[in-house]
Amino acid sequence: MIELKDLPDCPVETTLFLISDKWKVLIIRDLLNGTMRFGELKKSITGISQKVLTQHLRAMEESGLISRKVYAQVPPKVEYTLTETGMSLKPVLDAMWHWGLKYKSNNTDNRKTSKRD
Amino acid sequence: MIELKDLPDCPVETTLFLISDKWKVLIIRDLLNGTMRFGELKKSITGISQKVLTQHLRAMEESGLISRKVYAQVPPKVEYTLTETGMSLKPVLDAMWHWGLKYKSNNTDNRKTSKRD
DNA sequence: TTCTATAGTAACCTATATGAAACTATTGGA
DNA sequence: TCCAATAGTTTCATATAGGTTACTATAGAA
């Protein structure tokens, strides 16, 4: 379990400590829409390898962002769900969503009105 | 200059494309309080090396997040300031700030009420 | 009996990020 | 004359992240 003393003083850094990672943010983005199985995550997150996905899921479980539920069946079925803590990251992701949209639309506008290329 | 076609479809990924990086976020955190000189940033961001700071500042200039102003004097004086685009990341950083605070306080509470260690 | 599906793990290799240290330019001051 | 100060750049070494492939378990279906 992560301990308080391991966390940076600055709250922004604390957040970065837990999710300053492209893959983790993308996992959260997907799980915000609900529980997913391992294979679904792998399909959904373009470019992630099985190893890296597993590593990040383990780390996020460790820091209390997601929970892992194993079904005792064959072939295996494992479901990942955001914990309340993980869910509470929604405002962060929302802010990123809005900013990303705006950045792209600004880029478009600049291109239209720009005098040089 | 970064072009629209280089950006991912998902707005969250677009944001990550530009700031999914601990150092960049910390630079933005500092510059949200106003213009800073190179040396001030270096002092303020614990653990960053000169080389890495320079690299990230260059990249952020490239993506239009910050502007760089060189004063023609010796010893050199270079100031970095968030552009409007960079400034518009404040809601993202704010959300991270709040979340970081909450995560830490939850961690404290859990520790107090937890039955096992 | 052999294949399929799923969620991994393990070993090995490569790529990327970062760190450390030396070096640069230039002016004013001791 | 030589040093301090600032904002770098360059080179080389290392650390961390990620990629690839092979391997595992096991119930049920063909």
PDB file of C-alpha atoms in Angstrom, chain A residues 46-89:
ATOM      1  CA  THR A  46      -4.341   1.205 -28.971  1.00  0.00           C
ATOM      2  CA  GLY A  47      -0.719   0.261 -28.877  1.00  0.00           C
ATOM      3  CA  ILE A  48      -0.449  -1.070 -25.347  1.00  0.00           C
ATOM      4  CA  SER A  49       1.221  -4.441 -24.889  1.00  0.00           C
ATOM      5  CA  GLN A  50      -0.085  -7.122 -22.598  1.00  0.00           C
ATOM      6  CA  LYS A  51       2.886  -6.790 -20.296  1.00  0.00           C
ATOM      7  CA  VAL A  52       2.606  -3.055 -19.902  1.00  0.00           C
ATOM      8  CA  LEU A  53      -1.145  -3.203 -19.401  1.00  0.00           C
ATOM      9  CA  THR A  54      -0.713  -5.767 -16.646  1.00  0.00           C
ATOM     10  CA  GLN A  55       2.013  -3.719 -14.983  1.00  0.00           C
ATOM     11  CA  HIS A  56      -0.092  -0.588 -14.910  1.00  0.00           C
ATOM     12  CA  LEU A  57      -3.205  -2.380 -13.713  1.00  0.00           C
ATOM     13  CA  ARG A  58      -1.206  -3.859 -10.833  1.00  0.00           C
ATOM     14  CA  ALA A  59       0.225  -0.465  -9.903  1.00  0.00           C
ATOM     15  CA  MET A  60      -3.190   1.163 -10.021  1.00  0.00           C
ATOM     16  CA  GLU A  61      -4.643  -1.536  -7.839  1.00  0.00           C
ATOM     17  CA  GLU A  62      -1.797  -0.928  -5.428  1.00  0.00           C
ATOM     18  CA  SER A  63      -2.552   2.771  -5.252  1.00  0.00           C
ATOM     19  CA  GLY A  64      -6.242   2.125  -4.797  1.00  0.00           C
ATOM     20  CA  LEU A  65      -7.509   3.459  -8.112  1.00  0.00           C
ATOM     21  CA  ILE A  66      -9.006   0.243  -9.448  1.00  0.00           C
ATOM     22  CA  SER A  67     -10.259  -3.060  -8.147  1.00  0.00           C
ATOM     23  CA  ARG A  68      -9.744  -6.461  -9.716  1.00  0.00           C
ATOM     24  CA  LYS A  69     -12.273  -9.213  -9.666  1.00  0.00           C
ATOM     25  CA  VAL A  70     -11.331 -12.716 -10.750  1.00  0.00           C
ATOM     26  CA  TYR A  71     -14.046 -15.178 -11.744  1.00  0.00           C
ATOM     27  CA  ALA A  72     -13.239 -18.800 -11.001  1.00  0.00           C
ATOM     28  CA  GLN A  73     -13.912 -20.088 -14.485  1.00  0.00           C
ATOM     29  CA  VAL A  74     -12.091 -21.336 -17.524  1.00  0.00           C
ATOM     30  CA  PRO A  75     -11.035 -19.598 -19.652  1.00  0.00           C
ATOM     31  CA  PRO A  76     -10.285 -16.957 -17.035  1.00  0.00           C
ATOM     32  CA  LYS A  77     -12.383 -13.861 -16.640  1.00  0.00           C
ATOM     33  CA  VAL A  78     -11.012 -10.850 -14.816  1.00  0.00           C
ATOM     34  CA  GLU A  79     -12.862  -7.603 -14.454  1.00  0.00           C
ATOM     35  CA  TYR A  80     -11.411  -4.204 -13.650  1.00  0.00           C
ATOM     36  CA  THR A  81     -13.459  -1.450 -12.078  1.00  0.00           C
ATOM     37  CA  LEU A  82     -12.607   2.024 -10.849  1.00  0.00           C
ATOM     38  CA  THR A  83     -12.803   2.396  -7.107  1.00  0.00           C
ATOM     39  CA  GLU A  84     -14.424   5.494  -5.659  1.00  0.00           C
ATOM     40  CA  THR A  85     -10.988   7.059  -5.557  1.00  0.00           C
ATOM     41  CA  GLY A  86     -10.475   6.207  -9.197  1.00  0.00           C
ATOM     42  CA  MET A  87     -13.909   7.544 -10.094  1.00  0.00           C
ATOM     43  CA  SER A  88     -13.097  10.783  -8.348  1.00  0.00           C
ATOM     44  CA  LEU A  89     -10.533  11.443 -11.062  1.00  0.00           C
TER      45      LEU A  89
END
